[in-house]
Short mmCIF file of C-alpha atoms in Angstrom, two decimals:
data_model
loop_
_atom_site.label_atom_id
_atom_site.label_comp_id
_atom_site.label_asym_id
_atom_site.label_seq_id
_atom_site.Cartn_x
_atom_site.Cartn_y
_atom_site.Cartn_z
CA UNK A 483 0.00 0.00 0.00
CA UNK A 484 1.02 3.99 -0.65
CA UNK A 485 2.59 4.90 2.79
CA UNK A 486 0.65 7.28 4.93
CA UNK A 487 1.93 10.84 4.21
CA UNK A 488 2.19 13.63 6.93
CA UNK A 489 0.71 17.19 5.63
CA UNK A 490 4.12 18.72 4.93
CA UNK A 491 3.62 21.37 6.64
CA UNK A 492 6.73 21.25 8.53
CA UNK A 493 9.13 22.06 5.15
CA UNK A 494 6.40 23.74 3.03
CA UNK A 495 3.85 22.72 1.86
CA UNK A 496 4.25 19.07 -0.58
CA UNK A 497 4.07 20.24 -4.28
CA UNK A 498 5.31 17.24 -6.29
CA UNK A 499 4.78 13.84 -4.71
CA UNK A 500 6.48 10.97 -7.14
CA UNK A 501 5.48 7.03 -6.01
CA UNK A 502 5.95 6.14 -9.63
CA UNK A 503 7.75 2.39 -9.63
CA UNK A 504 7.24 0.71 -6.68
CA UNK A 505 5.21 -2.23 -5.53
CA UNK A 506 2.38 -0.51 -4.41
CA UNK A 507 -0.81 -2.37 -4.07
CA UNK A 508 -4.45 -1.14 -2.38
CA UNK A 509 -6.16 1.81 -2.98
CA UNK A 510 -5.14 5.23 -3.21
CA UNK A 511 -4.86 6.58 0.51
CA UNK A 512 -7.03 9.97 1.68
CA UNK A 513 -3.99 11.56 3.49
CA UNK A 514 -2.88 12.34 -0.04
CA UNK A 515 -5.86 14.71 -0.85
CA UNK A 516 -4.78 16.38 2.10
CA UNK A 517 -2.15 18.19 0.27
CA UNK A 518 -3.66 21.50 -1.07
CA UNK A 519 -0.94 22.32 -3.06
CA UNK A 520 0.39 19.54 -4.84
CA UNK A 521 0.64 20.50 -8.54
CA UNK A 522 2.46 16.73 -9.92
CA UNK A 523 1.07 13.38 -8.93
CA UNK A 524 3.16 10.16 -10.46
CA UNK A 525 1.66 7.02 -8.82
CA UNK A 526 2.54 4.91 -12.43
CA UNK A 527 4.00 1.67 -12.45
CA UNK A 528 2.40 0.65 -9.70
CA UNK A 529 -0.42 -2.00 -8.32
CA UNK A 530 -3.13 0.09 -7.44
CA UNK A 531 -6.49 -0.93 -7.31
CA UNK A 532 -9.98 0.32 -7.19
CA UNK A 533 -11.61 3.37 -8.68
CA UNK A 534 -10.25 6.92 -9.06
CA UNK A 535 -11.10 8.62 -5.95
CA UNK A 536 -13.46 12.04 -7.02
CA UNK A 537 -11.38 13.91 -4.27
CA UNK A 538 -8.88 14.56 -6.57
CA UNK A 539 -11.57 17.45 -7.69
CA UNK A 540 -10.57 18.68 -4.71
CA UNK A 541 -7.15 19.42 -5.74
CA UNK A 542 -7.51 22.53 -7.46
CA UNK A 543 -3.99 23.45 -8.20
CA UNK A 544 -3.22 19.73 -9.37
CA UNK A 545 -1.48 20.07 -13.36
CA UNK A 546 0.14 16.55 -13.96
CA UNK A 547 -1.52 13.87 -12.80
CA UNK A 548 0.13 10.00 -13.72
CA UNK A 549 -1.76 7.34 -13.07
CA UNK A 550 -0.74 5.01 -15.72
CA UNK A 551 0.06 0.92 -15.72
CA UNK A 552 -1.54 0.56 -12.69
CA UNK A 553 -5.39 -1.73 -12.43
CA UNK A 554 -7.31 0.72 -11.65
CA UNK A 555 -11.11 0.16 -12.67
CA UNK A 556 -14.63 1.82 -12.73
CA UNK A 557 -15.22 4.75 -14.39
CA UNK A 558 -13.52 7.86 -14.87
CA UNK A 559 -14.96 10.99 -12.13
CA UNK A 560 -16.75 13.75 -13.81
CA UNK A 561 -14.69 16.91 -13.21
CA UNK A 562 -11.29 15.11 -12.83
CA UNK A 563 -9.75 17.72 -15.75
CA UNK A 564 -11.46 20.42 -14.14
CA UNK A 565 -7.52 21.87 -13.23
CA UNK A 566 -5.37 18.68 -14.60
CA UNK A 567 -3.62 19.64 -17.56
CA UNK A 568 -1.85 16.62 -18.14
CA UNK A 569 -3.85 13.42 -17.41
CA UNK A 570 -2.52 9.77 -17.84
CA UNK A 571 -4.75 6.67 -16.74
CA UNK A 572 -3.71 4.53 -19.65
CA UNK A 573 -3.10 0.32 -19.08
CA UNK A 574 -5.47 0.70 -16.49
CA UNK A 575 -8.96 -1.43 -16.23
CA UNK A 576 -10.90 1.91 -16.51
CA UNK A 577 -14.71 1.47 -18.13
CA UNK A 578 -17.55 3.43 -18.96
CA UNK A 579 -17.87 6.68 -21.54
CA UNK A 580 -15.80 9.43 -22.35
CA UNK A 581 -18.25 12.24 -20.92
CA UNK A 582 -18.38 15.81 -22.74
CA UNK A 583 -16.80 17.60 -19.28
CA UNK A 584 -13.85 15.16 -19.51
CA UNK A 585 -12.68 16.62 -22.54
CA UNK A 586 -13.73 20.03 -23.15
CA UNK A 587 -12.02 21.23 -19.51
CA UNK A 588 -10.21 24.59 -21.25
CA UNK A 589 -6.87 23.82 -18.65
CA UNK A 590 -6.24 20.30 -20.25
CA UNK A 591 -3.32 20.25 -22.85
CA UNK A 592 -2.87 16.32 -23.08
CA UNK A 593 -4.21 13.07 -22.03
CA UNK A 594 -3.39 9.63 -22.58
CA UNK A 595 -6.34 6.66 -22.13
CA UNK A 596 -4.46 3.94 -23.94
CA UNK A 597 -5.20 0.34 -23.53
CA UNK A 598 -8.01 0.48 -21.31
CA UNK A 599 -12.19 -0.68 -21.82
CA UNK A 600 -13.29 2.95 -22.75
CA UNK A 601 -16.78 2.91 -24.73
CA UNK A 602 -19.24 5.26 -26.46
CA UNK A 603 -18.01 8.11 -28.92
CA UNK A 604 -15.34 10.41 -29.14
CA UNK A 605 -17.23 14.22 -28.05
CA UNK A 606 -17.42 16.75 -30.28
CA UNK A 607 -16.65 19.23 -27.78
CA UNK A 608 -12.56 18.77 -27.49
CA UNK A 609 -10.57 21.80 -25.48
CA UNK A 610 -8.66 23.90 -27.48
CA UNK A 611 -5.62 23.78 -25.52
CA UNK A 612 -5.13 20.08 -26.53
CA UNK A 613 -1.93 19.25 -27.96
CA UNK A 614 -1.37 15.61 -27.31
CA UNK A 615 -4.52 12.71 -27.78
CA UNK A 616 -4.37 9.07 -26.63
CA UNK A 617 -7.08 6.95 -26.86
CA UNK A 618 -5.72 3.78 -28.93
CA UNK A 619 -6.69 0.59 -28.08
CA UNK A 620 -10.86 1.05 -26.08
CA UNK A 621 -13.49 0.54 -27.63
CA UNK A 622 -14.58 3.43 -28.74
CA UNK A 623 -17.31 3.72 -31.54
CA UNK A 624 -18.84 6.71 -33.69
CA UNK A 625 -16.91 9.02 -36.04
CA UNK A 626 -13.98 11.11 -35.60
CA UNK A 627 -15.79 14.72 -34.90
CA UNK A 628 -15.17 17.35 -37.54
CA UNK A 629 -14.76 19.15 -34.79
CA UNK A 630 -11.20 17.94 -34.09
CA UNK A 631 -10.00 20.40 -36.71
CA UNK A 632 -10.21 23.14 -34.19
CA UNK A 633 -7.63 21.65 -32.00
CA UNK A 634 -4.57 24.31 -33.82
CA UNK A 635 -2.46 23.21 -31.30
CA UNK A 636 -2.61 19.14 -31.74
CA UNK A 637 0.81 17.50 -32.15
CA UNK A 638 0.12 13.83 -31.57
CA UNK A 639 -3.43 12.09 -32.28
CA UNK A 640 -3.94 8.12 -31.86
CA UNK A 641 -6.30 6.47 -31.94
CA UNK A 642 -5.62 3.16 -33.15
CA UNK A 643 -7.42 -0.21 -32.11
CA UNK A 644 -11.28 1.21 -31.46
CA UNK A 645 -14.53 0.16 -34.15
CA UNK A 646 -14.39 4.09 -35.13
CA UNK A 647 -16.12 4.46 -38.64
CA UNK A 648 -17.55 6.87 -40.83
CA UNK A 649 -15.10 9.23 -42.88
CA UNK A 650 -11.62 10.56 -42.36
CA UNK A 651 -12.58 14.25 -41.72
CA UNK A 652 -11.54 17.17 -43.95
CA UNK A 653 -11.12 19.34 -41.03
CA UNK A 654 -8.86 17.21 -39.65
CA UNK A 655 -6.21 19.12 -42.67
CA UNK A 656 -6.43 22.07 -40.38
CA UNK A 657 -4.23 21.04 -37.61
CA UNK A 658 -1.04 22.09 -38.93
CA UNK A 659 1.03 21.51 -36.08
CA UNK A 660 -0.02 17.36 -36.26
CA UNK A 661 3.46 15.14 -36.67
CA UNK A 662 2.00 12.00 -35.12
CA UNK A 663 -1.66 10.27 -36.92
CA UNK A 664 -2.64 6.71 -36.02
CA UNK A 665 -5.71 5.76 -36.95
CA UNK A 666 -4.83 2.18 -37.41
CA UNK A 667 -6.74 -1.20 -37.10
CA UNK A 668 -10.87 0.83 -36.58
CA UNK A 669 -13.33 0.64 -39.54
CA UNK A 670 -12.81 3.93 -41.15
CA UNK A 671 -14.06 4.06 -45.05
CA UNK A 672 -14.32 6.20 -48.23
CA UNK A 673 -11.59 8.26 -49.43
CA UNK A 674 -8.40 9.44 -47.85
CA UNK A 675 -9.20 13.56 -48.17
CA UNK A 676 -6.50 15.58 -49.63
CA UNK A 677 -6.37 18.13 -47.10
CA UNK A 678 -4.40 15.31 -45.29
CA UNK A 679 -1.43 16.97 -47.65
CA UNK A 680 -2.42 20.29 -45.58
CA UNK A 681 -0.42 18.35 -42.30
CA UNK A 682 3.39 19.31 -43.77
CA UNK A 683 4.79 18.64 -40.02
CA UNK A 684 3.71 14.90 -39.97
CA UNK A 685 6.49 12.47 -39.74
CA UNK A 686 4.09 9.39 -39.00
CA UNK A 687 1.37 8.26 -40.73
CA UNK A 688 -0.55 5.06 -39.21
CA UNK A 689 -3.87 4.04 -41.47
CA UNK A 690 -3.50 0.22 -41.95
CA UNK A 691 -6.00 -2.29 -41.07
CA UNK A 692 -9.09 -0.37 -41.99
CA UNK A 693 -11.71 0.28 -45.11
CA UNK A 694 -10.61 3.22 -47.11
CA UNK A 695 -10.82 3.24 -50.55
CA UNK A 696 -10.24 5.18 -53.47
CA UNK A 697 -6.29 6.25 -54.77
CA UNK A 698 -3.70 7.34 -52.99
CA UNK A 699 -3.79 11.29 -52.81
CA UNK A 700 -1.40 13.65 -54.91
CA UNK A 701 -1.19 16.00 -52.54
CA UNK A 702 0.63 13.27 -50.08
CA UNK A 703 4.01 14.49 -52.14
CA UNK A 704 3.69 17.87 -49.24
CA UNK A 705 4.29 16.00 -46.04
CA UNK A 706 8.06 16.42 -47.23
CA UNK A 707 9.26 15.51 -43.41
CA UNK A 708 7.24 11.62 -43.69
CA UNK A 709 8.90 9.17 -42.53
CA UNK A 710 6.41 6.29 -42.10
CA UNK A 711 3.79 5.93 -44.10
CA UNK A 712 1.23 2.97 -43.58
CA UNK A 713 -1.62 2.24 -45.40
CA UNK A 714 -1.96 -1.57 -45.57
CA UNK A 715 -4.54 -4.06 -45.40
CA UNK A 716 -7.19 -1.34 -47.09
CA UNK A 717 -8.99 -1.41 -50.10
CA UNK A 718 -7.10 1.22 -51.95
CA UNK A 719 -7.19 1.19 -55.49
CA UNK A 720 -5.52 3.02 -58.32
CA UNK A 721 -1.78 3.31 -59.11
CA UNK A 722 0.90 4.11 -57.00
CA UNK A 723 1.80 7.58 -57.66
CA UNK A 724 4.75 9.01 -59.03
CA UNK A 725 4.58 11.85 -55.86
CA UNK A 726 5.36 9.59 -53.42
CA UNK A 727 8.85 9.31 -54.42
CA UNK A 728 9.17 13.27 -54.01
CA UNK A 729 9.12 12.40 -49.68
CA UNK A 730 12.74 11.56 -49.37
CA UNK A 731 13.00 11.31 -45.70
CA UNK A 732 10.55 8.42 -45.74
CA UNK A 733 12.17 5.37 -44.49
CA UNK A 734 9.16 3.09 -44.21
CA UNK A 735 6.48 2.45 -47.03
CA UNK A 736 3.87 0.16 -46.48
CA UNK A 737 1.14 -0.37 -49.18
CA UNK A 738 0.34 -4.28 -48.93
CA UNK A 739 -2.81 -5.38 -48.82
CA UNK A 740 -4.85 -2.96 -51.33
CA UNK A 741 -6.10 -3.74 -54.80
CA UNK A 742 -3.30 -1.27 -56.09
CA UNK A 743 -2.72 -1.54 -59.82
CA UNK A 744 -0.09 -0.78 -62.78
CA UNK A 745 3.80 -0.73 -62.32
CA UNK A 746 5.81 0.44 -59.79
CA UNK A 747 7.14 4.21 -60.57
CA UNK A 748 10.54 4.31 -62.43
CA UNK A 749 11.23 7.09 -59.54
CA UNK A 750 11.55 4.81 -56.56
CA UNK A 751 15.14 4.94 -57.05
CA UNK A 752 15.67 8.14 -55.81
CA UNK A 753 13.99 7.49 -52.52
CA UNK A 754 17.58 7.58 -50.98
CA UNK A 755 16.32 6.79 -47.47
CA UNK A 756 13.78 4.27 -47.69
CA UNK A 757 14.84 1.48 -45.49
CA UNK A 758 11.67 -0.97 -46.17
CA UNK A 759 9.25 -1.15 -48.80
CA UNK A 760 6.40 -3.46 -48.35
CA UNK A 761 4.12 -3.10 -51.45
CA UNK A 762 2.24 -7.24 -51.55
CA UNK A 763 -0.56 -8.64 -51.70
CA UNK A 764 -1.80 -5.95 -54.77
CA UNK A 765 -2.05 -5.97 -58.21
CA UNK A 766 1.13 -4.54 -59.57
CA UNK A 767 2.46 -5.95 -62.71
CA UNK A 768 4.62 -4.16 -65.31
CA UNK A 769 8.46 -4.12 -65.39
CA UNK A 770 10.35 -3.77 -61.62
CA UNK A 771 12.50 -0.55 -62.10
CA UNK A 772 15.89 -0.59 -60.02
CA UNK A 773 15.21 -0.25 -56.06
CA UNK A 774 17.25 2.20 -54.34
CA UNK A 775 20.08 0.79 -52.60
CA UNK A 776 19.12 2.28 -49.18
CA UNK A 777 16.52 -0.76 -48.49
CA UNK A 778 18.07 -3.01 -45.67
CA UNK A 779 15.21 -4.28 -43.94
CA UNK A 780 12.70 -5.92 -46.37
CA UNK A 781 11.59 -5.68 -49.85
CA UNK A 782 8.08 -7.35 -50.30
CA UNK A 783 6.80 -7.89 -53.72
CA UNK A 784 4.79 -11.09 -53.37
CA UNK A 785 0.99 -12.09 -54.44
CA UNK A 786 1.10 -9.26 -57.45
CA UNK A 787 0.78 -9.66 -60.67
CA UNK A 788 4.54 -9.21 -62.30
CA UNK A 789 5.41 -11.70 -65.03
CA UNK A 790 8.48 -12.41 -67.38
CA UNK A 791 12.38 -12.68 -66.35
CA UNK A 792 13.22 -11.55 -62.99
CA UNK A 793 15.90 -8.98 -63.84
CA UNK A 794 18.92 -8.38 -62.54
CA UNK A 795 19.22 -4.59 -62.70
CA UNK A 796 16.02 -4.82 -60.36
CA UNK A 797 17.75 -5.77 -57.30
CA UNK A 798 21.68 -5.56 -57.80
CA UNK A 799 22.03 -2.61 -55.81
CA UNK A 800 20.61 -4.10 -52.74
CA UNK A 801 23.68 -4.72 -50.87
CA UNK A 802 22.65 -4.70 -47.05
CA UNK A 803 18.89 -5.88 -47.98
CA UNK A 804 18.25 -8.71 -45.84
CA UNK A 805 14.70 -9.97 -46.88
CA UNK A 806 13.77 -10.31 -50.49
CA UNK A 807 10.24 -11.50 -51.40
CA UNK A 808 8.91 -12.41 -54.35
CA UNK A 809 6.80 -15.20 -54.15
CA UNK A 810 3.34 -16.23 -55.94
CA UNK A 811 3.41 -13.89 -58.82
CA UNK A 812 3.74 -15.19 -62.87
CA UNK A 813 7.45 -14.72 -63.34
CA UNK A 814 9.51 -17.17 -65.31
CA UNK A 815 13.06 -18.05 -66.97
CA UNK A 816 15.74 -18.65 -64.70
CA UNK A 817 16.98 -17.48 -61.13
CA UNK A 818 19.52 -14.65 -62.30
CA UNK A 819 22.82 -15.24 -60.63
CA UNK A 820 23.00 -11.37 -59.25
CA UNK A 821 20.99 -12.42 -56.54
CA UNK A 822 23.48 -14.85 -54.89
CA UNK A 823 25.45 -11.68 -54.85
CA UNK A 824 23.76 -9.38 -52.30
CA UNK A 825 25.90 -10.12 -48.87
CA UNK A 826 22.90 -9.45 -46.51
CA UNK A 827 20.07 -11.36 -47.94
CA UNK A 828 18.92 -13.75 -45.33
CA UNK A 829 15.69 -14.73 -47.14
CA UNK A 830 14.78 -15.36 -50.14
CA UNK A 831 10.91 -16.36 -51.33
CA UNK A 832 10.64 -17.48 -55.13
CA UNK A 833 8.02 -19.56 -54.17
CA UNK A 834 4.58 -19.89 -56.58
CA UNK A 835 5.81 -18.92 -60.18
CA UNK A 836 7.28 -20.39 -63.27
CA UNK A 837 10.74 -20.03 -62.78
CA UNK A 838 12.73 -23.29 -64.23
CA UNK A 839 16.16 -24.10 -64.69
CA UNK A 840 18.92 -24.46 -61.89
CA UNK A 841 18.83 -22.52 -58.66
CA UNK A 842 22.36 -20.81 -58.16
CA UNK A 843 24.22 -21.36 -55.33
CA UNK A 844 23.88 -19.21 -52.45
CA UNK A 845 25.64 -18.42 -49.10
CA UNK A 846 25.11 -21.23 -46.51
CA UNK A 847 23.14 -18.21 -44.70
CA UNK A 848 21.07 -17.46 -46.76
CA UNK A 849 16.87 -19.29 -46.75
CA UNK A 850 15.83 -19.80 -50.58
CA UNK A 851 12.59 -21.20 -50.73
CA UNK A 852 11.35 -22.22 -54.51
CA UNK A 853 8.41 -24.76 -53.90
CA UNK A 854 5.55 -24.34 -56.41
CA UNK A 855 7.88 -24.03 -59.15
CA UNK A 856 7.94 -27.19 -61.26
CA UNK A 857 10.75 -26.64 -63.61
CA UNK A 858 13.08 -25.47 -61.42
CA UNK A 859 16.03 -27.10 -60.39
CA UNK A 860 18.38 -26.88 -57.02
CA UNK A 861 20.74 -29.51 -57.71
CA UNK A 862 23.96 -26.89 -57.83
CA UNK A 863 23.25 -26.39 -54.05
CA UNK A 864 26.64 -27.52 -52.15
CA UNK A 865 26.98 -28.80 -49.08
CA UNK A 866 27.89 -26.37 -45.99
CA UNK A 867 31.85 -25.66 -46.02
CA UNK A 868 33.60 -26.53 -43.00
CA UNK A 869 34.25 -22.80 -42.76
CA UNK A 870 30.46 -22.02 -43.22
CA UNK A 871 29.52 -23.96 -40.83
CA UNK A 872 31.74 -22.76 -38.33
CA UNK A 873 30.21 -19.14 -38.81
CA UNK A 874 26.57 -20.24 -38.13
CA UNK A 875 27.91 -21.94 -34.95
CA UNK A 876 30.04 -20.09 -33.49
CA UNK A 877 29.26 -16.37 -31.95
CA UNK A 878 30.98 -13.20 -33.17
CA UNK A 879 33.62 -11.48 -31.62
CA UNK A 880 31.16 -8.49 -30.72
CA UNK A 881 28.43 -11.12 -29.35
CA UNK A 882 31.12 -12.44 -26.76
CA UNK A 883 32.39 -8.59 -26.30
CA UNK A 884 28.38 -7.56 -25.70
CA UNK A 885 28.40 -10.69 -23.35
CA UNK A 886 31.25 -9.37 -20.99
CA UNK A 887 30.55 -6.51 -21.15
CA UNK A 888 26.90 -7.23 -19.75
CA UNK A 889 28.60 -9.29 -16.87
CA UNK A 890 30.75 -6.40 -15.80
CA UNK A 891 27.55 -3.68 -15.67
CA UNK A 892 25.24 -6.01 -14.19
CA UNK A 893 28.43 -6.66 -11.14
CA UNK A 894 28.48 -2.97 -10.81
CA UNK A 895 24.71 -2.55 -10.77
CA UNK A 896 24.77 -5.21 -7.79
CA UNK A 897 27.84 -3.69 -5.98
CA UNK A 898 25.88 -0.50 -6.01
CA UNK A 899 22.35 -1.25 -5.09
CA UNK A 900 23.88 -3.56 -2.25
CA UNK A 901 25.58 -0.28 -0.63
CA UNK A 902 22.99 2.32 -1.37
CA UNK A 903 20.10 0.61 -1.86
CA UNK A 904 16.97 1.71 -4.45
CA UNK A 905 15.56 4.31 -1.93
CA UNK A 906 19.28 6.58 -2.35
CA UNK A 907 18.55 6.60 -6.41
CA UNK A 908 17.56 10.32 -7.55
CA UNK A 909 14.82 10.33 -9.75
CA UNK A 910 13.97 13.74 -12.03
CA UNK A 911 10.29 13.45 -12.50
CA UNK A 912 10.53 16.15 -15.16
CA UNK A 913 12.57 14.42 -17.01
CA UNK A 914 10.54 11.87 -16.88
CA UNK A 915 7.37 13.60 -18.15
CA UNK A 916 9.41 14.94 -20.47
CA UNK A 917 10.32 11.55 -21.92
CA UNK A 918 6.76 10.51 -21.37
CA UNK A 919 5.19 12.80 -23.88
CA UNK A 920 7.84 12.98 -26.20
CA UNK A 921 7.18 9.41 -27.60
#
């Protein structure tokens, strides 16, 4: 249980009170609504139980109030923002509907209700002072209010993993200041609007996993400081367009999942940063231009529509690429030997197509998987060298440097929480905050 706190008055009155990652279990005590004047609360990462106490109302100069990863339940107090400005109850058990006076409270700048059993709709009446929105993962249902265009000074808005529908709103162009939008995994539909190209500060884009269709938007060639974009598992149609490779600080382009159409642009060459391109399960046929050679993580081409000779100028400047995919798609003729040449690949999918001949040889390393093509051959493949098989089994230098290296913190760690103990650690609860609402 929270320890039983004194009123303060001795040094001043208490201002900041930080609990935040302990063991904690119970309720929330009354001798802390004693304190008048406390302005931060941090009880997080605890084990607290039972409902939110509606004395905190009575703590009118209360600003930051962190209640997070705790199991609290019930419903959330009407008033409770009535002075909070910052407000986090999220990975809590907390039920019941997001009431108008929650949200419309003109001191509250940012909340976070993530991961919780929130119902009923999102309110139309939203304070203007809100800069920073979580709600992801409730289940929340309704639209997105238009209304959330008026928010001018809204930085960060998710609300992924609800059953929101209805239309991405138009307003919703008008907060320029947006760099975060997840609206991932609800059932929004109809067309993405193209005041979304309006948002030139967003860096994330998070759309996959619901039901909007149409094309892809020119106007998405503004948002030149987009980084991830992800619209997957949608029912986009269209081409991809030739824009998209205008955003050179995106790093992460995920389009699987859509009933895109036509070739990939020649352009996607020049996207000197992208890092992982995920574009299957679409239509795409046509010719595969060259891919820049800044991909490293994946490069996803399966269940399309491409046919003819897998070319080698398509994929011989993928030097650190590690996962190439091309499986279930029409092409044919033989496996070109470029492809034994890229030093990273760790996977390789040919599987489903028409490909014949004799499978080159490959690193020891490296996973080739051709089933479902009838006329192709792996008889070249070699046996494991002695020396190939001692790099799969044995660890790198830098694994067995990482290792003793780990041994020697985790001795000091011991050596000095034996001596001091957890209770002489400082803790900087701005700092905290600070790296609470950053990410």
């Amino acid at each position: 249980m929270v320890p039983p706190l004194s009123s303060g008055q001795e040094n001043g009155p208490l201002k900041e009170l930080v609990l935040s990652m302990n063991n904690f279990a119970g309720e929330i005590p009354d001798g802390i609504f004693k304190h008048g004047n406390l302005t931060l609360l941090d009880l997080s990462l605890n084990q607290l139980t039972g409902s939110i106490p509606e004395e905190f109302n009575n703590l009118t100069k209360l600003e930051i109030l962190l209640l997070n990863e705790n199991n609290f339940s019930g419903s959330i107090p009407i008033g409770l923002t009535k002075y909070i400005k910052v407000l986090d109850l999220s990975y809590n058990n907390i039920t019941g509907e997001l009431h108008t006076d929650l949200l419309s409270a003109p001191s509250l700048e940012s909340i976070d209700f993530t991961s919780n059993g929130l119902t009923g709709s999102i309110p139309v009446n939203l304070s203007r002072n809100l800069y920073r929105i979580r709600l992801g993962g409730n289940q929340l249902n309704g639209t997105l209010p238009a209304s959330i265009g008026d928010l001018s000074r809204l930085f960060y808005l998710e609300l992924d993993g609800n059953n929101l529908s209805g239309d991405i709103p138009k307003n919703l162009g008008r907060c320029k200041n947006l760099t975060l939008l997840n609206l991932a995994s609800n059932n929004f539909e109809n067309e993405l609007p193209p005041e979304l190209g309006n948002l030139s500060n967003l860096v994330v884009i998070e759309l996959q996993m619901n039901k909007i269709s149409g094309t892809i938007p020119n106007q998405i060639s503004n948002l030149a400081k987009l980084s991830n974009l992800n619209l997957s598992h949608n029912s986009l149609s269209g081409e991809i367009p030739f824009q998209i490779s205008v955003l050179q600080k995106l790093s992460n382009l995920n389009l699987q999942g859509n009933n895109l159409s036509g070739s990939i642009p020649t352009t996607i060459s020049n996207m000197t940063n992208l890092i992982e391109l995920q574009l299957g399960t679409n239509k795409l046929n046509g010719t595969i231009p060259e891919m820049p050679s800044s991909l490293t993580t994946a490069l996803n081409l399966s269940h399309n529509c491409f046919s003819g000779s897998i070319l080698s100028s398509s994929f011989s400047n993928l030097p650190d690429l590690e996962i190439l995919d091309l499986s279930h798609n029409n092409f044919s003729g033989p496996v070109p030997d470029s492809l034994t040449t890229l030093q990273s690949l760790t996977l390789l999918d040919l599987s489903n197509n028409n490909l014949s001949g004799t499978l080159p040889t490959f690193h020891s390393w490296v996973n080739v998987i051709i089933t479902g093509n009838a006329l192709l051959s792996n008889s070249s493949q070699v046996q494991i060298s002695n020396s190939d098989s001692k790099r799969k089994m044995l660890p790198s230098l830098g694994v067995i440097h990482f290792f003793v290296l780990g041994a020697f913190v985790g001795l000091f760690v011991g050596i000095f929480l034996g001596t001091y103990g957890f209770d002489k650690i400082q803790f900087d609860p701005y700092r905290y905050i600070i790296y609470r609402f950053i990410i």
